[in-house]
Coordinates of N, CA, C and O in Angstrom, one line a residue:
M1 N 41.2 305.9 14.0 CA 42.6 305.0 14.2 C 42.4 304.5 15.6 O 43.1 304.2 16.1
G2 N 41.6 306.0 16.6 CA 41.7 305.1 18.2 C 42.7 305.8 18.6 O 43.6 306.8 18.0
N3 N 43.1 305.6 20.1 CA 43.6 306.3 21.0 C 44.6 305.8 21.6 O 45.2 305.6 22.9
H4 N 45.1 304.9 20.5 CA 45.7 303.7 21.7 C 46.9 303.5 21.1 O 47.7 303.8 20.2
Y5 N 48.3 303.4 22.1 CA 49.3 304.0 22.1 C 49.9 302.9 20.8 O 51.2 303.3 20.4
L6 N 49.4 301.9 20.5 CA 49.8 301.0 19.8 C 49.9 301.1 18.5 O 49.9 300.1 17.2
D7 N 48.7 302.1 18.3 CA 48.4 302.0 16.8 C 49.5 301.8 15.8 O 48.7 301.5 14.6
Y8 N 50.1 302.7 16.1 CA 51.4 303.2 14.7 C 52.0 301.7 14.5 O 52.6 301.6 13.7
L9 N 52.0 300.6 15.4 CA 52.1 299.0 15.0 C 51.8 298.1 14.4 O 52.0 297.3 14.0
V10 N 50.9 298.5 13.9 CA 49.8 297.9 13.6 C 49.8 298.4 12.0 O 49.7 299.0 11.8
T11 N 49.7 297.6 11.0 CA 49.9 297.8 9.6 C 48.5 298.6 9.3 O 48.2 298.4 9.6
P12 N 49.1 299.3 8.1 CA 47.7 300.4 7.8 C 46.5 299.7 7.2 O 45.3 300.2 7.6
V13 N 46.2 298.7 6.6 CA 45.7 297.8 6.2 C 44.9 297.2 7.2 O 43.4 297.9 7.1
I14 N 45.0 297.2 8.1 CA 44.7 296.7 9.5 C 43.9 298.0 10.1 O 42.8 297.5 10.8
I15 N 44.6 299.0 10.5 CA 43.9 299.7 11.4 C 42.4 300.4 9.9 O 41.4 300.9 10.3
Y16 N 43.1 301.0 8.6 CA 41.9 301.0 7.4 C 40.7 299.8 8.0 O 39.8 300.6 8.0
I17 N 40.6 298.9 8.0 CA 39.3 298.0 8.5 C 39.1 298.1 9.6 O 37.7 298.3 10.0
N18 N 39.6 298.5 10.8 CA 39.4 299.0 12.0 C 38.5 300.2 12.0 O 37.6 300.4 12.7
L19 N 38.3 301.0 11.1 CA 38.2 301.9 11.4 C 36.9 302.3 10.9 O 35.7 302.6 11.1
F20 N 35.9 300.9 9.6 CA 35.0 300.8 9.4 C 34.3 299.3 9.5 O 32.7 298.7 9.2
K21 N 35.1 299.1 10.7 CA 34.6 297.5 11.5 C 34.9 297.2 13.1 O 35.6 297.5 13.2
E22 N 33.9 296.9 13.4 CA 33.9 297.1 15.0 C 34.6 295.1 15.1 O 33.7 294.8 14.1
I23 N 35.3 295.4 15.9 CA 35.8 293.8 15.7 C 35.7 292.9 17.2 O 35.5 293.8 17.9
K24 N 35.1 291.9 17.1 CA 34.6 291.7 18.5 C 35.5 290.1 18.9 O 36.1 289.4 18.3
V25 N 36.2 291.0 20.2 CA 37.4 290.0 20.7 C 36.7 289.5 22.0 O 36.1 290.4 23.2
E26 N 36.5 287.9 21.9 CA 35.9 287.8 22.9 C 36.1 286.3 23.4 O 36.4 285.5 22.5
F27 N 37.0 286.1 24.1 CA 37.0 284.6 24.5 C 35.8 283.5 24.8 O 34.5 283.3 25.0
S28 N 36.1 282.0 23.8 CA 34.9 281.9 24.3 C 34.5 280.9 25.8 O 36.1 281.4 26.1
D29 N 33.6 280.0 25.9 CA 33.4 279.7 27.3 C 34.6 279.3 28.0 O 35.0 279.0 29.3
D30 N 34.7 278.1 26.9 CA 36.3 276.9 27.5 C 37.4 277.7 27.5 O 38.0 277.4 28.8
K31 N 37.5 279.4 26.9 CA 39.4 279.9 26.9 C 39.0 280.3 28.4 O 39.4 280.5 29.1
L32 N 37.8 281.0 28.6 CA 37.6 281.8 29.5 C 37.8 280.7 31.1 O 38.1 281.4 32.2
K33 N 37.2 279.7 30.8 CA 37.5 278.9 32.3 C 39.2 278.5 31.9 O 39.4 278.6 33.8
K34 N 40.1 278.3 31.1 CA 41.3 278.0 31.2 C 41.4 280.0 31.6 O 42.5 279.8 33.1
V35 N 40.9 281.1 31.5 CA 41.9 282.3 32.3 C 41.1 281.8 33.7 O 42.1 282.2 34.8
D36 N 40.5 281.0 33.9 CA 40.4 281.9 35.6 C 40.9 280.5 36.0 O 41.6 280.5 37.3
E37 N 41.4 279.4 35.5 CA 42.2 278.1 36.0 C 43.7 278.8 36.1 O 44.5 278.9 37.4
I38 N 43.9 280.0 35.0 CA 45.5 280.6 35.3 C 45.7 281.6 36.4 O 46.6 281.2 36.5
V39 N 44.3 282.2 36.1 CA 44.5 283.1 37.6 C 44.9 283.0 38.8 O 45.2 283.0 40.0
A40 N 43.7 281.6 39.4 CA 43.7 280.8 40.4 C 45.1 280.4 40.8 O 45.3 279.7 41.9
R41 N 46.2 279.8 39.7 CA 47.1 279.7 40.4 C 48.4 280.7 41.5 O 49.3 280.7 42.0
Y42 N 47.6 281.9 41.5 CA 48.3 283.1 41.6 C 47.9 284.0 43.3 O 46.6 283.5 42.9
P43 N 48.4 284.0 43.9 CA 47.7 284.4 45.5 C 46.8 285.8 45.2 O 46.9 286.2 44.0
E44 N 46.2 285.7 45.5 CA 44.8 286.6 45.7 C 45.2 288.5 45.8 O 46.5 288.7 46.6
G45 N 45.2 289.2 44.8 CA 45.9 290.1 44.7 C 46.8 290.2 43.8 O 47.9 291.6 43.4
K46 N 47.1 288.8 43.6 CA 48.2 289.1 42.5 C 48.0 288.3 41.1 O 48.7 287.6 40.2
H47 N 46.6 289.0 40.8 CA 46.1 288.7 39.2 C 47.1 288.8 38.3 O 47.0 288.4 37.2
K48 N 48.0 289.8 38.8 CA 48.8 290.4 37.4 C 49.9 289.5 36.9 O 50.3 289.4 35.5
S49 N 50.3 288.4 37.8 CA 51.0 288.1 37.9 C 50.3 286.2 36.5 O 50.8 286.0 36.0
A50 N 49.2 286.8 36.1 CA 48.2 285.8 35.2 C 48.8 286.1 33.5 O 48.4 285.8 32.6
L51 N 49.4 287.3 33.6 CA 49.4 288.1 32.3 C 50.0 287.3 31.4 O 49.2 287.5 30.2
L52 N 51.1 287.3 31.6 CA 52.0 286.0 30.4 C 50.9 285.2 30.0 O 51.3 284.8 28.4
P53 N 50.8 284.0 30.7 CA 50.0 282.9 30.6 C 48.8 283.7 29.5 O 48.4 283.0 28.8
V54 N 48.1 284.2 29.7 CA 46.9 284.7 29.5 C 47.1 285.7 28.3 O 45.9 285.3 27.1
L55 N 48.0 286.3 28.0 CA 48.3 286.9 26.8 C 48.7 285.4 25.8 O 48.3 285.8 24.3
H56 N 49.4 284.8 26.1 CA 49.8 283.3 25.3 C 48.4 282.9 24.4 O 48.3 282.5 23.6
L57 N 47.7 282.5 25.5 CA 46.0 281.9 25.4 C 45.6 283.3 24.2 O 45.2 282.6 22.9
A58 N 45.6 284.2 24.4 CA 45.1 285.1 23.7 C 45.5 284.8 22.5 O 45.2 285.2 21.1
Q59 N 46.7 285.2 22.0 CA 47.8 285.0 20.9 C 47.2 284.2 20.2 O 47.3 283.9 19.1
D60 N 47.3 282.8 20.8 CA 47.0 282.0 20.0 C 45.4 281.8 19.6 O 45.5 281.2 18.8
E61 N 44.5 282.1 20.1 CA 43.2 282.1 19.8 C 42.5 283.3 18.8 O 41.7 282.8 18.2
F62 N 43.4 284.3 18.8 CA 42.9 285.3 17.8 C 44.6 285.8 16.9 O 44.8 286.4 16.5
G63 N 44.5 284.3 15.9 CA 45.2 284.6 14.8 C 46.7 284.8 15.0 O 47.5 285.5 14.1
G64 N 47.3 284.2 16.0 CA 49.3 284.3 16.6 C 49.7 285.1 16.9 O 50.7 286.0 16.0
W65 N 48.6 286.6 16.6 CA 49.1 288.0 17.1 C 48.5 288.6 18.1 O 47.3 288.3 18.5
L66 N 49.2 290.0 19.2 CA 47.9 290.5 19.3 C 47.3 291.9 19.2 O 48.4 293.1 19.3
S67 N 46.6 292.3 18.6 CA 46.3 293.5 18.9 C 46.1 294.4 19.6 O 45.6 293.9 21.3
A68 N 45.8 295.9 19.8 CA 45.1 296.8 20.2 C 44.2 296.0 21.6 O 43.9 296.3 22.5
E69 N 42.9 295.2 20.7 CA 41.9 295.0 20.9 C 41.8 293.9 21.9 O 41.6 294.0 22.4
V70 N 42.8 292.9 21.1 CA 43.1 291.7 22.1 C 43.8 292.4 23.3 O 43.1 291.8 24.2
M71 N 44.2 293.6 23.5 CA 45.2 293.3 24.3 C 44.3 294.4 25.8 O 44.1 293.9 26.9
D72 N 43.4 295.2 25.2 CA 41.8 296.0 25.8 C 41.6 294.8 26.8 O 41.4 294.7 27.7
Y73 N 41.0 293.6 26.0 CA 40.6 292.7 26.3 C 40.9 292.0 27.6 O 40.2 292.0 28.5
V74 N 42.4 291.9 27.1 CA 43.1 290.8 27.9 C 43.4 291.9 29.4 O 43.2 291.6 30.8
A75 N 43.7 293.3 29.3 CA 43.2 294.0 30.4 C 41.9 293.9 31.2 O 42.0 294.2 32.3
S76 N 41.6 294.2 30.6 CA 40.0 294.1 31.2 C 39.5 292.7 32.3 O 38.8 292.3 33.4
L77 N 39.6 292.1 31.3 CA 39.6 290.3 32.4 C 40.7 290.1 33.5 O 40.2 289.8 34.3
L78 N 42.0 290.9 33.6 CA 42.2 290.8 34.9 C 42.5 292.0 35.3 O 43.4 292.0 36.6
K79 N 41.6 293.1 34.7 CA 41.3 294.0 35.7 C 42.8 294.6 35.9 O 43.1 295.2 37.3
L80 N 42.9 294.4 34.5 CA 44.3 295.9 34.9 C 43.9 297.5 33.8 O 43.2 297.4 33.1
E81 N 45.5 298.3 33.9 CA 45.2 299.1 33.0 C 45.9 298.7 31.8 O 46.5 297.9 31.7
P82 N 45.3 299.0 30.2 CA 46.0 298.5 29.0 C 47.2 298.9 29.1 O 47.9 298.3 28.5
I83 N 48.0 299.7 29.4 CA 48.9 300.0 29.4 C 50.1 299.2 30.3 O 51.3 298.6 29.5
E84 N 49.6 298.3 30.9 CA 50.3 297.6 31.8 C 50.1 296.4 31.3 O 51.6 295.8 30.7
V85 N 49.3 295.7 30.1 CA 49.3 294.9 28.8 C 50.4 295.1 27.8 O 51.1 294.4 27.3
Y86 N 49.9 296.2 27.8 CA 51.1 297.2 27.0 C 52.6 297.4 26.7 O 53.9 296.8 25.6
E87 N 52.6 297.1 28.0 CA 54.1 297.2 28.4 C 54.7 296.0 28.6 O 55.9 296.1 28.0
V88 N 53.8 294.8 28.6 CA 54.7 293.4 29.0 C 55.1 293.2 27.5 O 55.5 292.8 26.9
A89 N 53.6 293.1 27.0 CA 53.8 292.4 24.9 C 54.4 293.5 24.2 O 54.7 292.1 23.6
T90 N 55.3 294.8 24.6 CA 55.7 294.9 23.8 C 57.6 294.8 24.1 O 58.5 294.6 23.7
F91 N 57.6 294.9 25.8 CA 58.9 294.2 25.8 C 59.4 292.6 25.6 O 60.8 292.6 25.1
Y92 N 58.6 291.7 25.3 CA 58.9 290.3 25.1 C 59.2 289.8 23.4 O 57.6 290.3 23.3
S93 N 60.1 289.6 23.4 CA 59.6 288.6 21.8 C 58.7 288.0 21.0 O 58.6 287.8 19.9
M94 N 58.6 287.2 22.1 CA 57.5 285.8 22.0 C 56.4 286.6 21.9 O 55.2 286.0 21.1
Y95 N 56.0 287.4 21.7 CA 54.2 288.1 21.3 C 54.6 289.1 20.3 O 55.1 289.8 19.9
N96 N 53.3 288.7 19.2 CA 53.7 289.5 18.2 C 52.8 290.5 17.9 O 51.3 289.9 18.7
L97 N 53.0 291.4 17.5 CA 52.2 293.0 17.5 C 51.6 293.5 16.2 O 51.3 294.2 15.7
K98 N 52.1 292.1 15.3 CA 50.9 292.4 14.0 C 51.1 291.0 13.5 O 51.2 290.2 13.9
P99 N 49.9 291.1 12.5 CA 49.9 289.9 12.1 C 50.9 289.1 11.3 O 51.6 289.7 10.8
V100 N 50.9 287.9 11.4 CA 52.1 286.9 10.9 C 52.1 285.6 10.4 O 50.7 285.8 10.2
G101 N 52.5 285.0 9.6 CA 52.7 283.7 9.0 C 52.0 283.0 9.2 O 52.5 282.3 11.4
R102 N 51.7 281.6 8.9 CA 51.5 280.4 9.5 C 52.5 279.9 10.1 O 52.1 279.3 11.4
F103 N 53.4 279.9 9.6 CA 55.1 279.0 10.4 C 56.1 280.6 10.3 O 56.1 281.2 9.8
M104 N 56.3 280.5 12.1 CA 57.3 281.5 12.0 C 58.2 281.4 12.6 O 58.8 280.1 13.3
F105 N 59.5 281.4 11.8 CA 61.2 281.2 11.7 C 61.1 281.8 12.9 O 62.1 283.3 12.3
E106 N 61.8 281.8 14.0 CA 62.5 282.4 15.4 C 64.0 282.6 15.0 O 64.1 281.4 16.2
V107 N 64.4 282.9 14.9 CA 66.3 282.6 14.4 C 66.9 283.1 15.4 O 67.1 284.6 15.8
C108 N 67.5 282.5 16.5 CA 68.8 283.2 17.3 C 69.3 283.6 17.0 O 70.3 283.7 15.7
Q109 N 70.1 285.5 17.3 CA 70.8 286.2 16.2 C 72.3 286.2 17.8 O 72.7 287.3 17.4
T110 N 71.9 285.7 18.9 CA 73.4 286.3 19.8 C 74.1 285.5 19.7 O 75.0 284.6 18.7
G111 N 75.2 285.9 20.5 CA 77.0 285.3 20.1 C 77.3 284.1 19.8 O 77.8 284.1 18.7
P112 N 76.8 283.9 20.3 CA 77.0 281.6 20.2 C 76.4 281.2 18.9 O 77.4 280.5 18.0
C113 N 75.4 282.1 18.5 CA 74.7 280.9 17.3 C 75.2 281.9 15.9 O 75.4 281.5 15.0
M114 N 75.4 283.2 16.3 CA 76.4 283.9 15.1 C 77.8 283.8 15.2 O 77.8 283.5 14.1
L115 N 78.6 283.4 16.1 CA 79.5 283.2 16.2 C 80.0 281.1 15.1 O 80.4 280.9 14.3
R116 N 78.6 280.6 14.8 CA 78.1 279.2 14.1 C 76.9 279.8 13.0 O 77.0 279.1 12.3
G117 N 77.1 280.6 12.6 CA 76.8 280.8 11.2 C 75.1 281.4 11.4 O 74.5 280.9 10.0
S118 N 74.6 281.7 11.9 CA 73.6 282.7 12.3 C 73.0 283.3 11.4 O 71.8 283.3 10.7
D119 N 74.1 284.3 11.6 CA 74.0 285.6 10.3 C 74.1 284.9 8.8 O 72.8 285.4 8.1
Q120 N 74.3 284.2 8.7 CA 73.6 283.4 7.0 C 72.9 282.6 7.0 O 72.4 283.0 5.5
I121 N 72.3 282.5 7.6 CA 71.4 281.1 8.1 C 70.4 282.3 7.9 O 69.5 282.1 7.1
I122 N 69.8 283.3 9.3 CA 69.2 284.8 8.4 C 69.0 285.0 6.8 O 67.9 285.3 6.3
D123 N 70.1 285.2 6.3 CA 70.6 285.6 5.1 C 69.5 284.5 4.5 O 69.0 285.8 3.0
Y124 N 70.0 283.3 4.7 CA 69.5 282.6 3.5 C 67.7 282.4 3.5 O 67.1 282.2 2.1
I125 N 67.7 282.6 4.7 CA 66.3 282.3 4.9 C 65.6 283.5 4.2 O 64.8 283.9 3.5
K126 N 66.0 285.3 4.8 CA 65.4 286.3 3.5 C 65.3 285.4 2.2 O 64.7 286.0 1.6
Q127 N 66.6 285.2 1.6 CA 66.6 284.9 0.1 C 66.4 284.6 -0.4 O 65.4 284.3 -1.2
K128 N 66.2 283.0 0.5 CA 65.5 282.0 -0.1 C 63.7 282.5 0.4 O 62.8 281.4 -0.9
L129 N 62.8 283.0 1.2 CA 61.4 283.5 1.0 C 61.5 284.5 0.2 O 60.1 284.8 0.6
N130 N 62.0 285.1 0.4 CA 62.1 286.7 -0.4 C 61.5 287.5 0.8 O 60.4 288.1 0.0
I131 N 62.0 287.4 1.8 CA 61.2 288.5 2.8 C 62.1 289.2 3.4 O 63.4 288.2 3.8
G132 N 62.3 289.7 4.7 CA 62.9 290.2 5.3 C 62.6 290.4 7.1 O 61.5 289.9 7.4
V133 N 63.5 290.6 8.0 CA 63.2 290.1 9.3 C 62.2 291.3 9.4 O 62.1 292.5 8.9
G134 N 61.1 290.4 10.4 CA 59.7 291.0 10.5 C 58.8 291.1 9.3 O 57.8 291.5 10.0
E135 N 59.0 290.6 8.3 CA 58.0 290.7 7.6 C 57.7 288.7 7.0 O 57.6 287.9 7.5
T136 N 56.7 288.8 6.3 CA 55.9 287.3 6.0 C 55.6 287.6 4.8 O 55.4 289.1 4.0
T137 N 55.7 286.0 4.2 CA 55.7 285.8 2.4 C 54.2 286.5 2.2 O 53.3 286.5 2.8
T138 N 54.0 286.7 0.8 CA 52.7 286.8 0.8 C 52.2 286.1 0.6 O 50.8 286.2 0.4
D139 N 52.1 285.2 0.7 CA 51.3 283.0 0.4 C 50.6 283.6 2.3 O 49.9 282.4 2.1
G140 N 51.6 284.5 3.2 CA 51.1 284.1 4.5 C 51.3 283.4 5.0 O 51.2 282.5 6.7
L141 N 52.6 282.0 4.5 CA 52.7 281.2 5.3 C 53.5 281.3 6.0 O 54.3 280.9 6.9
F142 N 54.8 282.6 5.5 CA 56.1 282.3 6.4 C 56.1 284.0 7.5 O 56.1 284.7 6.5
S143 N 57.0 283.8 8.0 CA 57.3 284.9 8.8 C 58.8 284.9 9.4 O 58.6 283.7 10.4
L144 N 59.4 285.8 9.5 CA 60.8 285.2 9.5 C 61.0 286.6 10.9 O 60.7 287.8 11.1
K145 N 61.7 285.9 12.4 CA 62.1 287.1 13.2 C 63.5 286.8 13.6 O 63.9 285.8 13.3
T146 N 63.7 287.4 14.7 CA 65.3 287.4 14.7 C 65.0 287.5 16.8 O 64.3 288.1 16.9
V147 N 65.2 287.1 17.3 CA 65.3 287.1 18.5 C 66.7 286.2 19.6 O 67.4 286.1 18.6
E148 N 66.5 286.5 20.9 CA 68.0 286.4 21.6 C 67.7 285.0 22.3 O 67.3 284.4 21.9
C149 N 68.6 285.0 22.8 CA 69.2 283.7 23.3 C 67.4 282.7 23.6 O 67.0 283.1 24.0
L150 N 67.8 281.7 23.0 CA 66.5 280.6 23.4 C 66.9 279.7 24.1 O 66.1 278.7 24.3
G151 N 68.6 279.3 24.5 CA 68.8 278.9 25.5 C 69.5 277.0 25.5 O 69.5 276.1 25.9
A152 N 69.6 277.0 23.7 CA 70.4 275.7 23.0 C 71.4 276.4 22.2 O 71.3 275.6 21.4
C153 N 72.5 276.8 23.6 CA 74.0 277.9 22.4 C 74.8 276.6 21.8 O 75.2 275.9 20.8
G154 N 74.8 275.3 22.6 CA 75.2 274.2 22.0 C 74.8 272.9 20.6 O 75.4 272.2 20.1
Y155 N 74.1 273.3 20.2 CA 73.0 273.1 19.4 C 73.0 274.7 17.8 O 72.3 274.2 17.3
A156 N 74.0 275.5 18.3 CA 73.6 276.5 17.2 C 74.2 276.2 15.6 O 75.1 275.4 15.5
P157 N 73.7 276.5 14.6 CA 72.4 278.0 15.0 C 71.4 277.3 14.7 O 71.2 276.4 14.4
M158 N 70.5 277.9 15.6 CA 69.1 277.0 16.2 C 67.8 278.4 15.9 O 68.1 279.1 15.7
M159 N 67.1 277.7 15.5 CA 65.4 278.8 15.7 C 64.6 277.7 16.8 O 64.6 276.6 16.4
Q160 N 63.5 278.7 16.6 CA 62.7 278.2 16.8 C 61.1 278.2 16.1 O 60.6 279.1 15.2
L161 N 60.3 277.1 15.7 CA 59.6 277.0 14.8 C 58.0 276.4 15.7 O 58.2 275.7 16.0
G162 N 57.5 277.6 15.7 CA 56.2 277.1 16.7 C 56.9 276.8 18.2 O 57.5 277.4 18.8
K163 N 56.7 275.0 18.4 CA 57.0 275.0 20.1 C 58.2 274.2 19.7 O 58.7 273.4 20.5
H164 N 59.1 273.6 18.9 CA 60.3 273.4 18.4 C 60.7 273.9 18.1 O 61.1 274.5 17.5
F165 N 62.8 273.8 19.0 CA 63.7 274.0 18.2 C 64.4 273.1 16.6 O 64.0 271.8 17.1
R166 N 64.6 274.2 16.7 CA 65.6 273.3 14.9 C 66.7 273.6 15.3 O 67.3 274.7 14.9
E167 N 67.8 273.0 14.9 CA 69.1 273.1 15.7 C 70.2 272.7 14.7 O 69.6 272.0 13.3
H168 N 71.4 273.0 14.6 CA 72.5 272.8 13.7 C 72.2 273.0 12.2 O 71.8 272.2 11.2
L169 N 71.8 274.1 12.4 CA 70.8 274.9 11.0 C 72.2 274.8 9.4 O 73.2 275.5 10.1
T170 N 70.9 274.5 8.5 CA 72.7 274.6 7.2 C 71.8 275.3 6.3 O 70.3 274.4 6.5
P171 N 71.5 275.9 4.9 CA 70.8 275.5 4.1 C 70.2 275.2 4.1 O 68.8 274.5 3.4
E172 N 70.7 273.4 4.0 CA 70.2 272.4 3.0 C 68.7 272.1 4.0 O 67.6 271.5 4.2
K173 N 69.0 272.2 5.4 CA 67.6 272.0 6.8 C 67.2 272.4 6.9 O 66.3 272.8 6.7
V174 N 67.4 274.0 5.9 CA 66.7 275.1 6.2 C 65.4 275.0 4.7 O 64.0 274.7 5.0
D175 N 66.1 274.6 3.9 CA 65.6 274.1 2.5 C 64.6 273.3 2.9 O 63.7 273.0 2.7
A176 N 64.9 271.8 3.4 CA 63.6 270.7 4.1 C 62.4 271.3 5.4 O 61.8 270.7 4.9
I177 N 63.3 272.7 5.6 CA 62.2 272.7 6.6 C 61.1 273.2 5.9 O 59.9 273.0 6.1
I178 N 61.3 274.4 5.1 CA 60.9 275.2 4.3 C 59.4 273.9 3.5 O 58.0 274.1 3.8
E179 N 60.3 273.0 2.7 CA 59.1 272.2 2.4 C 58.6 271.7 3.0 O 57.5 271.4 2.7
E180 N 58.5 271.2 4.2 CA 58.1 270.6 5.5 C 57.0 271.1 5.9 O 55.8 270.5 6.1
C181 N 56.6 272.6 5.8 CA 56.5 273.6 6.3 C 55.1 273.7 5.5 O 53.7 273.4 5.4
R182 N 55.4 273.6 4.0 CA 54.7 273.4 2.5 C 53.7 272.7 2.8 O 52.3 272.9 2.3
Q183 N 53.8 271.3 3.1 CA 53.7 269.9 3.1 C 52.5 270.0 4.3 O 51.4 269.7 3.9
N184 N 53.1 270.7 4.8 CA 52.1 270.9 6.3 C 50.3 271.2 5.6 O 50.0 271.2 6.5
A185 N 50.9 272.6 5.5 CA 50.2 273.2 4.7 C 49.5 273.0 4.2 O 47.7 272.9 4.5
A186 N 49.4 272.3 2.8 CA 48.8 271.9 2.0 C 48.0 271.0 2.4 O 46.7 270.4 1.8
T187 N 48.9 269.7 3.6 CA 47.8 268.6 4.2 C 46.5 269.0 4.9 O 45.7 268.8 4.9
N188 N 47.0 269.8 6.1 CA 46.2 270.8 7.1 C 45.4 271.9 6.2 O 45.4 273.1 7.5
N189 N 45.2 272.1 5.0 CA 44.3 273.7 5.2 C 43.2 273.4 5.0 O 42.3 273.1 6.1

């Protein structure tokens, strides 16, 4: 299983696969140039400041989540200790530490959204997709995550889907979003 601090966070299937298969984690030349551009934004000796954007780049590049191998790779690129990367990746909810669905529903669960019905929206999504918070549908299309404030309290209840906010959620709007995602998946398969 390896001696990684995050092994316990990775699903047993992935751990099983990792026992028998060496995973090659490496950015393309274009992505390595992007990493260099990101690091160059910061003063000399402050390369650790590039960690968050490089983790975003890695998450986008390697399947929407950060395995221990991917975090180790990022650490090596930035000349950091792996634990420094693990600390950041486990702190922020924007990083996924296990495989996720193609469409991530990140529903705000803080006070203003709760007062406007986010708990009912979360329950509706769970029932509609037959998953719990932190789970992915069996077809791999949808994952549900609850998050802290997304800074759109005036549009509660709301969620983030990819890079876009979906606001003033109702069960009917959730149904339409799910259908839109399914159509998008069928079209762009």
